[in-house]
PDB file of C-alpha atoms and ligand atoms in Angstrom:
ATOM      1  CA  MET A 145      20.194  -9.223  -6.923  1.00 61.00           C
ATOM      2  CA  SER A 146      20.167  -6.445  -4.353  1.00 83.00           C
ATOM      3  CA  PHE A 147      18.154  -3.264  -4.859  1.00 92.00           C
ATOM      4  CA  ASP A 148      20.110  -0.284  -6.265  1.00 95.00           C
ATOM      5  CA  ILE A 149      18.994   2.536  -3.981  1.00 96.00           C
ATOM      6  CA  ASP A 150      21.046   5.234  -5.756  1.00 95.00           C
ATOM      7  CA  GLN A 151      19.518   4.362  -9.094  1.00 96.00           C
ATOM      8  CA  TYR A 152      16.048   4.417  -7.505  1.00 96.00           C
ATOM      9  CA  ALA A 153      16.616   7.852  -5.958  1.00 96.00           C
ATOM     10  CA  GLN A 154      17.916   9.243  -9.272  1.00 95.00           C
ATOM     11  CA  THR A 155      14.979   7.958 -11.289  1.00 96.00           C
ATOM     12  CA  SER A 156      12.104   8.457  -8.840  1.00 95.00           C
ATOM     13  CA  SER A 157       9.537  10.635 -10.559  1.00 92.00           C
ATOM     14  CA  ARG A 158       6.037  12.015 -10.628  1.00 94.00           C
ATOM     15  CA  ILE A 159       3.364  10.086 -12.529  1.00 93.00           C
ATOM     16  CA  ARG A 160       2.775  11.874 -15.827  1.00 93.00           C
ATOM     17  CA  TRP A 161      -0.717  12.297 -17.181  1.00 94.00           C
ATOM     18  CA  ASP A 162      -0.407  15.484 -19.264  1.00 95.00           C
ATOM     19  CA  ASP A 163      -0.016  13.315 -22.375  1.00 97.00           C
ATOM     20  CA  LEU A 164      -3.346  11.555 -21.729  1.00 97.00           C
ATOM     21  CA  ASP A 165      -6.819  12.685 -22.706  1.00 96.00           C
ATOM     22  CA  LEU A 166      -8.686  12.858 -19.411  1.00 95.00           C
ATOM     23  CA  THR A 167     -11.725  14.353 -21.132  1.00 95.00           C
ATOM     24  CA  SER A 168     -12.448  10.755 -22.176  1.00 95.00           C
ATOM     25  CA  PHE A 169     -13.947  10.294 -18.691  1.00 96.00           C
ATOM     26  CA  GLU A 170     -16.704  12.718 -19.747  1.00 93.00           C
ATOM     27  CA  THR A 171     -17.774  10.574 -22.680  1.00 95.00           C
ATOM     28  CA  GLN A 172     -16.872   7.248 -21.043  1.00 96.00           C
ATOM     29  CA  PRO A 173     -17.264   7.699 -17.277  1.00 97.00           C
ATOM     30  CA  LEU A 174     -16.135   5.063 -14.774  1.00 98.00           C
ATOM     31  CA  SER A 175     -18.618   2.925 -12.826  1.00 97.00           C
ATOM     32  CA  GLU A 176     -19.826   3.921  -9.334  1.00 97.00           C
ATOM     33  CA  ASP A 177     -17.987   0.909  -7.894  1.00 97.00           C
ATOM     34  CA  ALA A 178     -14.730   1.909  -9.553  1.00 98.00           C
ATOM     35  CA  LEU A 179     -15.028   5.495  -8.278  1.00 98.00           C
ATOM     36  CA  ARG A 180     -15.705   4.295  -4.725  1.00 97.00           C
ATOM     37  CA  CYS A 181     -12.673   2.041  -4.996  1.00 98.00           C
ATOM     38  CA  LEU A 182     -10.511   4.869  -6.422  1.00 98.00           C
ATOM     39  CA  SER A 183     -11.574   7.129  -3.518  1.00 97.00           C
ATOM     40  CA  TYR A 184     -10.396   4.422  -1.120  1.00 97.00           C
ATOM     41  CA  MET A 185      -7.102   4.097  -2.972  1.00 98.00           C
ATOM     42  CA  SER A 186      -6.545   7.844  -3.084  1.00 97.00           C
ATOM     43  CA  ASP A 187      -7.236   8.226   0.656  1.00 96.00           C
ATOM     44  CA  VAL A 188      -4.721   5.473   1.419  1.00 96.00           C
ATOM     45  CA  GLU A 189      -2.032   6.838  -0.929  1.00 96.00           C
ATOM     46  CA  THR A 190      -2.433  10.333   0.528  1.00 95.00           C
ATOM     47  CA  HIS A 191      -2.128   8.918   4.045  1.00 93.00           C
ATOM     48  CA  THR A 192       1.437   7.682   3.337  1.00 92.00           C
ATOM     49  CA  VAL A 193       3.043  10.675   5.042  1.00 91.00           C
ATOM     50  CA  CYS A 194       1.201   9.694   8.260  1.00 89.00           C
ATOM     51  CA  TYR A 195       2.431   6.103   7.988  1.00 90.00           C
ATOM     52  CA  LEU A 196       5.885   7.611   7.545  1.00 90.00           C
ATOM     53  CA  ARG A 197       5.441   9.596  10.760  1.00 90.00           C
ATOM     54  CA  ASP A 198       4.937   6.317  12.653  1.00 89.00           C
ATOM     55  CA  LEU A 199       7.957   4.667  11.012  1.00 91.00           C
ATOM     56  CA  LEU A 200      10.499   7.413  11.588  1.00 91.00           C
ATOM     57  CA  VAL A 201      10.186   6.972  15.377  1.00 91.00           C
ATOM     58  CA  THR A 202      11.475   3.375  15.062  1.00 92.00           C
ATOM     59  CA  PRO A 203      14.999   1.949  14.530  1.00 93.00           C
ATOM     60  CA  SER A 204      14.319   2.139  10.754  1.00 92.00           C
ATOM     61  CA  HIS A 205      15.182   5.848  10.856  1.00 92.00           C
ATOM     62  CA  ALA A 206      18.824   5.031  11.658  1.00 91.00           C
ATOM     63  CA  ASP A 207      19.391   3.099   8.427  1.00 93.00           C
ATOM     64  CA  PRO A 208      20.401   5.526   5.643  1.00 93.00           C
ATOM     65  CA  GLU A 209      19.399   3.182   2.825  1.00 95.00           C
ATOM     66  CA  VAL A 210      15.939   2.794   4.346  1.00 95.00           C
ATOM     67  CA  THR A 211      15.481   6.546   4.825  1.00 95.00           C
ATOM     68  CA  VAL A 212      16.544   7.356   1.258  1.00 96.00           C
ATOM     69  CA  PHE A 213      13.935   4.883   0.075  1.00 96.00           C
ATOM     70  CA  LEU A 214      11.232   6.205   2.407  1.00 96.00           C
ATOM     71  CA  THR A 215      11.844   9.776   1.226  1.00 96.00           C
ATOM     72  CA  MET A 216      11.246   8.884  -2.423  1.00 96.00           C
ATOM     73  CA  TRP A 217       8.497   6.358  -1.616  1.00 96.00           C
ATOM     74  CA  ASN A 218       6.530   8.987   0.294  1.00 96.00           C
ATOM     75  CA  LEU A 219       6.695  11.367  -2.673  1.00 96.00           C
ATOM     76  CA  GLU A 220       5.693   8.701  -5.184  1.00 97.00           C
ATOM     77  CA  GLU A 221       2.705   7.623  -3.093  1.00 97.00           C
ATOM     78  CA  TYR A 222       1.699  11.284  -2.752  1.00 96.00           C
ATOM     79  CA  TRP A 223       1.726  11.607  -6.532  1.00 96.00           C
ATOM     80  CA  HIS A 224      -0.362   8.462  -6.852  1.00 97.00           C
ATOM     81  CA  GLY A 225      -2.979  10.163  -4.683  1.00 97.00           C
ATOM     82  CA  GLU A 226      -2.709  13.278  -6.820  1.00 96.00           C
ATOM     83  CA  VAL A 227      -3.444  11.585 -10.133  1.00 97.00           C
ATOM     84  CA  LEU A 228      -6.248   9.477  -8.621  1.00 97.00           C
ATOM     85  CA  ASP A 229      -7.805  12.703  -7.308  1.00 97.00           C
ATOM     86  CA  GLU A 230      -7.646  14.148 -10.808  1.00 96.00           C
ATOM     87  CA  ILE A 231      -9.725  11.227 -12.098  1.00 97.00           C
ATOM     88  CA  LEU A 232     -12.194  11.562  -9.204  1.00 97.00           C
ATOM     89  CA  GLU A 233     -12.572  15.307  -9.760  1.00 96.00           C
ATOM     90  CA  ARG A 234     -13.428  14.677 -13.419  1.00 96.00           C
ATOM     91  CA  HIS A 235     -16.408  12.694 -12.091  1.00 97.00           C
ATOM     92  CA  GLY A 236     -17.437  15.318  -9.514  1.00 95.00           C
ATOM     93  CA  VAL A 237     -16.252  13.223  -6.541  1.00 95.00           C
ATOM     94  CA  PRO A 238     -14.951  15.473  -3.725  1.00 91.00           C
ATOM     95  CA  THR A 239     -11.163  15.318  -3.101  1.00 94.00           C
ATOM     96  CA  GLY A 240      -8.495  17.701  -1.819  1.00 92.00           C
ATOM     97  CA  PRO A 241      -7.454  19.091   1.591  1.00 93.00           C
ATOM     98  CA  ASP A 242     -10.941  18.957   3.162  1.00 92.00           C
ATOM     99  CA  ARG A 243     -11.283  15.293   2.350  1.00 91.00           C
ATOM    100  CA  THR A 244      -7.739  14.561   3.608  1.00 93.00           C
ATOM    101  CA  LYS A 245      -8.448  16.445   6.837  1.00 92.00           C
ATOM    102  CA  ALA A 246     -11.648  14.475   7.371  1.00 90.00           C
ATOM    103  CA  VAL A 247      -9.798  11.150   6.934  1.00 90.00           C
ATOM    104  CA  ARG A 248      -7.187  12.186   9.496  1.00 91.00           C
ATOM    105  CA  SER A 249      -9.488  13.737  12.076  1.00 90.00           C
ATOM    106  CA  ARG A 250     -11.859  10.757  12.277  1.00 90.00           C
ATOM    107  CA  LEU A 251      -8.967   8.544  13.448  1.00 90.00           C
ATOM    108  CA  GLY A 252      -9.149  10.031  16.951  1.00 87.00           C
ATOM    109  CA  TRP A 253      -6.857   9.721  19.956  1.00 86.00           C
ATOM    110  CA  LYS A 254      -5.515   6.256  19.139  1.00 84.00           C
ATOM    111  CA  ASP A 255      -3.920   7.684  16.009  1.00 87.00           C
ATOM    112  CA  ARG A 256      -2.429  10.600  17.922  1.00 88.00           C
ATOM    113  CA  LEU A 257      -0.754   8.199  20.338  1.00 89.00           C
ATOM    114  CA  ALA A 258       0.325   5.761  17.601  1.00 89.00           C
ATOM    115  CA  PRO A 259       3.863   7.146  17.189  1.00 90.00           C
ATOM    116  CA  ILE A 260       4.500   6.858  20.937  1.00 91.00           C
ATOM    117  CA  ARG A 261       3.271   3.273  21.115  1.00 88.00           C
ATOM    118  CA  GLN A 262       5.125   2.316  17.945  1.00 90.00           C
ATOM    119  CA  SER A 263       8.338   3.973  19.139  1.00 90.00           C
ATOM    120  CA  LEU A 264       8.270   2.178  22.499  1.00 90.00           C
ATOM    121  CA  LEU A 265       7.572  -1.243  21.002  1.00 91.00           C
ATOM    122  CA  ALA A 266      10.015  -0.924  18.120  1.00 91.00           C
ATOM    123  CA  ASN A 267      12.877   0.478  20.167  1.00 91.00           C
ATOM    124  CA  ILE A 268      12.522  -2.296  22.753  1.00 91.00           C
ATOM    125  CA  ILE A 269      12.869  -4.804  19.887  1.00 92.00           C
ATOM    126  CA  GLY A 270      15.773  -2.837  18.363  1.00 92.00           C
ATOM    127  CA  GLU A 271      17.442  -3.578  15.006  1.00 91.00           C
ATOM    128  CA  ASP A 272      15.302  -6.689  14.400  1.00 95.00           C
ATOM    129  CA  PHE A 273      12.223  -4.451  14.148  1.00 95.00           C
ATOM    130  CA  ILE A 274      13.410  -3.247  10.720  1.00 96.00           C
ATOM    131  CA  ALA A 275      12.826  -6.743   9.296  1.00 97.00           C
ATOM    132  CA  THR A 276       9.180  -6.584  10.386  1.00 97.00           C
ATOM    133  CA  HIS A 277       8.804  -3.115   8.877  1.00 96.00           C
ATOM    134  CA  MET A 278      10.299  -4.328   5.575  1.00 97.00           C
ATOM    135  CA  ALA A 279       8.169  -7.514   5.456  1.00 98.00           C
ATOM    136  CA  TRP A 280       5.054  -5.472   6.245  1.00 97.00           C
ATOM    137  CA  GLY A 281       5.982  -3.022   3.478  1.00 97.00           C
ATOM    138  CA  ALA A 282       6.555  -5.818   0.949  1.00 98.00           C
ATOM    139  CA  ILE A 283       3.133  -7.317   1.696  1.00 98.00           C
ATOM    140  CA  ASN A 284       1.379  -3.951   1.435  1.00 98.00           C
ATOM    141  CA  GLU A 285       3.087  -3.206  -1.871  1.00 98.00           C
ATOM    142  CA  TRP A 286       2.144  -6.626  -3.261  1.00 98.00           C
ATOM    143  CA  CYS A 287      -1.432  -5.820  -2.291  1.00 98.00           C
ATOM    144  CA  ALA A 288      -1.284  -2.321  -3.826  1.00 98.00           C
ATOM    145  CA  HIS A 289       0.133  -3.624  -7.103  1.00 98.00           C
ATOM    146  CA  SER A 290      -2.477  -6.360  -7.201  1.00 98.00           C
ATOM    147  CA  ALA A 291      -5.350  -3.954  -6.439  1.00 98.00           C
ATOM    148  CA  TYR A 292      -4.419  -1.625  -9.317  1.00 98.00           C
ATOM    149  CA  THR A 293      -4.061  -4.566 -11.680  1.00 98.00           C
ATOM    150  CA  ARG A 294      -7.465  -5.928 -10.658  1.00 98.00           C
ATOM    151  CA  LEU A 295      -9.060  -2.507 -11.176  1.00 98.00           C
ATOM    152  CA  ILE A 296      -7.565  -2.274 -14.675  1.00 98.00           C
ATOM    153  CA  GLY A 297      -9.186  -5.619 -15.491  1.00 96.00           C
ATOM    154  CA  SER A 298     -12.601  -4.810 -14.093  1.00 95.00           C
ATOM    155  CA  GLU A 299     -13.049  -1.346 -15.661  1.00 95.00           C
ATOM    156  CA  ASN A 300     -11.214  -1.825 -18.955  1.00 94.00           C
ATOM    157  CA  HIS A 301     -11.106   1.943 -19.667  1.00 97.00           C
ATOM    158  CA  PRO A 302      -8.165   2.964 -21.901  1.00 97.00           C
ATOM    159  CA  VAL A 303      -7.077   6.102 -19.985  1.00 97.00           C
ATOM    160  CA  LEU A 304      -7.645   4.582 -16.541  1.00 98.00           C
ATOM    161  CA  THR A 305      -5.643   1.543 -17.665  1.00 98.00           C
ATOM    162  CA  GLU A 306      -2.698   3.685 -18.739  1.00 98.00           C
ATOM    163  CA  ILE A 307      -2.684   5.720 -15.502  1.00 98.00           C
ATOM    164  CA  LEU A 308      -2.968   2.627 -13.303  1.00 98.00           C
ATOM    165  CA  LYS A 309      -0.242   0.869 -15.292  1.00 98.00           C
ATOM    166  CA  ARG A 310       2.086   3.798 -14.597  1.00 98.00           C
ATOM    167  CA  ILE A 311       1.229   3.651 -10.891  1.00 98.00           C
ATOM    168  CA  ALA A 312       1.626  -0.144 -10.785  1.00 98.00           C
ATOM    169  CA  LYS A 313       5.079   0.184 -12.369  1.00 97.00           C
ATOM    170  CA  GLN A 314       6.183   2.310  -9.414  1.00 97.00           C
ATOM    171  CA  GLU A 315       4.558  -0.121  -6.971  1.00 98.00           C
ATOM    172  CA  THR A 316       6.758  -2.813  -8.539  1.00 97.00           C
ATOM    173  CA  ARG A 317       9.866  -0.880  -7.495  1.00 97.00           C
ATOM    174  CA  HIS A 318       8.460  -0.453  -3.984  1.00 97.00           C
ATOM    175  CA  VAL A 319       7.945  -4.219  -3.850  1.00 98.00           C
ATOM    176  CA  ALA A 320      11.528  -4.784  -5.009  1.00 97.00           C
ATOM    177  CA  PHE A 321      13.011  -2.631  -2.242  1.00 97.00           C
ATOM    178  CA  TYR A 322      10.918  -3.964   0.633  1.00 97.00           C
ATOM    179  CA  ASN A 323      11.192  -7.563  -0.538  1.00 98.00           C
ATOM    180  CA  SER A 324      14.981  -7.528  -0.900  1.00 97.00           C
ATOM    181  CA  GLN A 325      15.382  -5.811   2.491  1.00 97.00           C
ATOM    182  CA  ALA A 326      12.922  -8.159   4.218  1.00 97.00           C
ATOM    183  CA  ARG A 327      14.541 -11.239   2.715  1.00 97.00           C
ATOM    184  CA  ASP A 328      18.093 -10.230   3.743  1.00 97.00           C
ATOM    185  CA  ARG A 329      17.135  -9.172   7.249  1.00 97.00           C
ATOM    186  CA  LEU A 330      14.908 -12.191   7.947  1.00 98.00           C
ATOM    187  CA  GLU A 331      17.529 -14.606   6.593  1.00 97.00           C
ATOM    188  CA  ARG A 332      20.123 -13.172   8.968  1.00 96.00           C
ATOM    189  CA  SER A 333      18.079 -13.538  12.161  1.00 96.00           C
ATOM    190  CA  ARG A 334      15.766 -16.262  13.470  1.00 97.00           C
ATOM    191  CA  LYS A 335      14.644 -13.815  16.138  1.00 97.00           C
ATOM    192  CA  ALA A 336      13.638 -11.286  13.460  1.00 97.00           C
ATOM    193  CA  GLN A 337      11.643 -14.041  11.721  1.00 98.00           C
ATOM    194  CA  ARG A 338       9.755 -14.849  14.922  1.00 98.00           C
ATOM    195  CA  ILE A 339       9.001 -11.186  15.680  1.00 97.00           C
ATOM    196  CA  ALA A 340       7.793 -10.525  12.126  1.00 97.00           C
ATOM    197  CA  ARG A 341       5.591 -13.627  12.162  1.00 98.00           C
ATOM    198  CA  PHE A 342       4.087 -12.661  15.495  1.00 97.00           C
ATOM    199  CA  ALA A 343       3.424  -9.043  14.447  1.00 96.00           C
ATOM    200  CA  LEU A 344       1.956  -9.942  11.047  1.00 98.00           C
ATOM    201  CA  ASN A 345      -0.265 -12.637  12.496  1.00 97.00           C
ATOM    202  CA  LYS A 346      -1.517 -10.437  15.273  1.00 97.00           C
ATOM    203  CA  ALA A 347      -1.730  -6.993  13.726  1.00 95.00           C
ATOM    204  CA  TRP A 348      -1.627  -7.014   9.914  1.00 98.00           C
ATOM    205  CA  GLY A 349      -4.811  -5.983   8.102  1.00 97.00           C
ATOM    206  CA  ILE A 350      -5.524  -5.325   4.429  1.00 98.00           C
ATOM    207  CA  VAL A 351      -4.025  -2.055   3.178  1.00 97.00           C
ATOM    208  CA  GLY A 352      -6.131   0.905   4.282  1.00 95.00           C
ATOM    209  CA  SER A 353      -8.165  -1.014   6.883  1.00 95.00           C
ATOM    210  CA  THR A 354      -6.739   1.007   9.793  1.00 93.00           C
ATOM    211  CA  ILE A 355      -7.913   4.303   8.309  1.00 93.00           C
ATOM    212  CA  MET A 356     -10.999   3.494   6.215  1.00 95.00           C
ATOM    213  CA  PRO A 357     -14.484   2.654   7.561  1.00 96.00           C
ATOM    214  CA  ALA A 358     -15.280  -1.092   7.501  1.00 97.00           C
ATOM    215  CA  PRO A 359     -18.012  -0.779   4.800  1.00 98.00           C
ATOM    216  CA  GLU A 360     -15.437   0.819   2.471  1.00 98.00           C
ATOM    217  CA  VAL A 361     -12.906  -1.936   3.137  1.00 98.00           C
ATOM    218  CA  LYS A 362     -15.574  -4.543   2.478  1.00 98.00           C
ATOM    219  CA  HIS A 363     -16.659  -2.837  -0.744  1.00 98.00           C
ATOM    220  CA  MET A 364     -13.082  -2.635  -2.026  1.00 98.00           C
ATOM    221  CA  LEU A 365     -12.383  -6.306  -1.222  1.00 98.00           C
ATOM    222  CA  ASN A 366     -15.640  -7.466  -2.730  1.00 98.00           C
ATOM    223  CA  TYR A 367     -15.231  -5.369  -5.871  1.00 97.00           C
ATOM    224  CA  LEU A 368     -11.615  -6.375  -6.516  1.00 98.00           C
ATOM    225  CA  TYR A 369     -11.483  -9.895  -5.057  1.00 97.00           C
ATOM    226  CA  GLY A 370     -15.055 -11.218  -4.991  1.00 96.00           C
ATOM    227  CA  GLY A 371     -15.440 -14.397  -7.052  1.00 94.00           C
ATOM    228  CA  GLU A 372     -13.124 -17.243  -7.964  1.00 96.00           C
ATOM    229  CA  GLU A 373     -10.528 -15.216  -9.880  1.00 96.00           C
ATOM    230  CA  GLY A 374     -10.286 -12.780  -6.990  1.00 97.00           C
ATOM    231  CA  LEU A 375      -9.676 -15.590  -4.535  1.00 97.00           C
ATOM    232  CA  ALA A 376      -7.018 -17.083  -6.819  1.00 98.00           C
ATOM    233  CA  GLU A 377      -5.271 -13.690  -6.924  1.00 98.00           C
ATOM    234  CA  VAL A 378      -5.401 -13.385  -3.123  1.00 98.00           C
ATOM    235  CA  ARG A 379      -3.846 -16.831  -2.843  1.00 98.00           C
ATOM    236  CA  ARG A 380      -1.066 -15.746  -5.195  1.00 98.00           C
ATOM    237  CA  ILE A 381      -0.279 -12.846  -2.832  1.00 98.00           C
ATOM    238  CA  ASP A 382      -0.328 -15.208   0.160  1.00 98.00           C
ATOM    239  CA  ALA A 383       2.078 -17.517  -1.706  1.00 98.00           C
ATOM    240  CA  LYS A 384       4.522 -14.609  -2.072  1.00 98.00           C
ATOM    241  CA  ILE A 385       4.321 -14.035   1.688  1.00 98.00           C
ATOM    242  CA  ASP A 386       4.971 -17.763   2.206  1.00 97.00           C
ATOM    243  CA  ALA A 387       8.328 -17.306   0.457  1.00 97.00           C
ATOM    244  CA  LEU A 388       9.586 -14.755   3.008  1.00 98.00           C
ATOM    245  CA  PRO A 389      11.936 -16.505   5.479  1.00 98.00           C
ATOM    246  CA  GLY A 390       9.954 -17.809   8.479  1.00 98.00           C
ATOM    247  CA  GLN A 391       6.569 -16.504   7.243  1.00 98.00           C
ATOM    248  CA  HIS A 392       5.108 -19.634   5.626  1.00 98.00           C
ATOM    249  CA  GLY A 393       1.408 -20.472   6.041  1.00 98.00           C
ATOM    250  CA  LEU A 394       0.125 -17.159   7.438  1.00 98.00           C
ATOM    251  CA  HIS A 395      -2.694 -16.798   4.827  1.00 98.00           C
ATOM    252  CA  LEU A 396      -2.931 -13.130   5.798  1.00 98.00           C
ATOM    253  CA  VAL A 397      -4.868 -11.829   2.804  1.00 98.00           C
ATOM    254  CA  GLU A 398      -7.291 -14.757   2.552  1.00 98.00           C
ATOM    255  CA  LYS A 399      -8.101 -14.274   6.250  1.00 98.00           C
ATOM    256  CA  GLU A 400      -9.102 -10.695   5.447  1.00 98.00           C
ATOM    257  CA  LEU A 401     -11.592 -11.970   2.839  1.00 98.00           C
ATOM    258  CA  ILE A 402     -13.106 -14.127   5.592  1.00 97.00           C
ATOM    259  CA  LYS A 403     -13.042 -11.316   8.152  1.00 98.00           C
ATOM    260  CA  TYR A 404     -14.970  -8.964   5.861  1.00 97.00           C
ATOM    261  CA  GLY A 405     -17.435 -11.660   4.781  1.00 96.00           C
ATOM    262  CA  ILE A 406     -16.277 -11.915   1.146  1.00 96.00           C
ATOM    263  CA  ILE A 407     -15.775 -15.690   1.454  1.00 93.00           C
ATOM    264  CA  ALA A 408     -16.922 -18.197   4.086  1.00 90.00           C
ATOM    265  CA  ALA A 409     -14.446 -19.480   6.691  1.00 86.00           C
TER     266      ALA A 409
HETATM  267 FE1  FE2 B 788       0.984   3.860  -4.426  1.00 67.01          FE
HETATM  268 FE1  FE2 B 789       3.714   1.725  -3.138  1.00 67.01          FE
END
């Protein structure tokens, strides 16, 4: 079934938390590991507008269905960052504009040139680039959904669980859009399949790894995916990637566990 973009745009909404008792974090605070992981997640969610900057200079900007989605997606991810910040603030962890500025400024000149590089590459490829963008998005959303679900399981805190469930529900809709787009576009074009496979193999990294320091990436992976159950979950994500036309056997997420020393090669 194809994704109903009008229905998505009409029902896109901010995550509610005014009905939840956030003072419970005072009597039942989260673990240090969970807070470090939530900081990572919040930084990545808040960075969405910068990812969007790099995508709007590609052929994706010419597709109205894609741009309607990206508009709402950007807002929803922003709100995810907002509610995560609220939890962090309750624990005295610094958030807000200063933190966001610091994340952006440490990226340096490579980040400033990123839209130019991305625009050149993507426009040379043309329409087929959109399939890579959509496949990339589907994989990142599978990872985001999985990460929130893993965090729910490891902390088992009633209010955190409810907030993360609400976020994960929106991530499910992001998955649905990207996956249906990626599937359709990859099925239509063998060339698009080859380009996506090449790009994912060469350049994909776990969500957040292009903006967060390596020790933070390693901590997040170890906390959420260390151990046998974590590895099984990572393999479930890789199996979803396998089902995208022309993308079988990439083992993208498991390779990240090896890269960051969570499991042996
Ligand atoms: Fe999100
Ligand atoms: Fe998302």
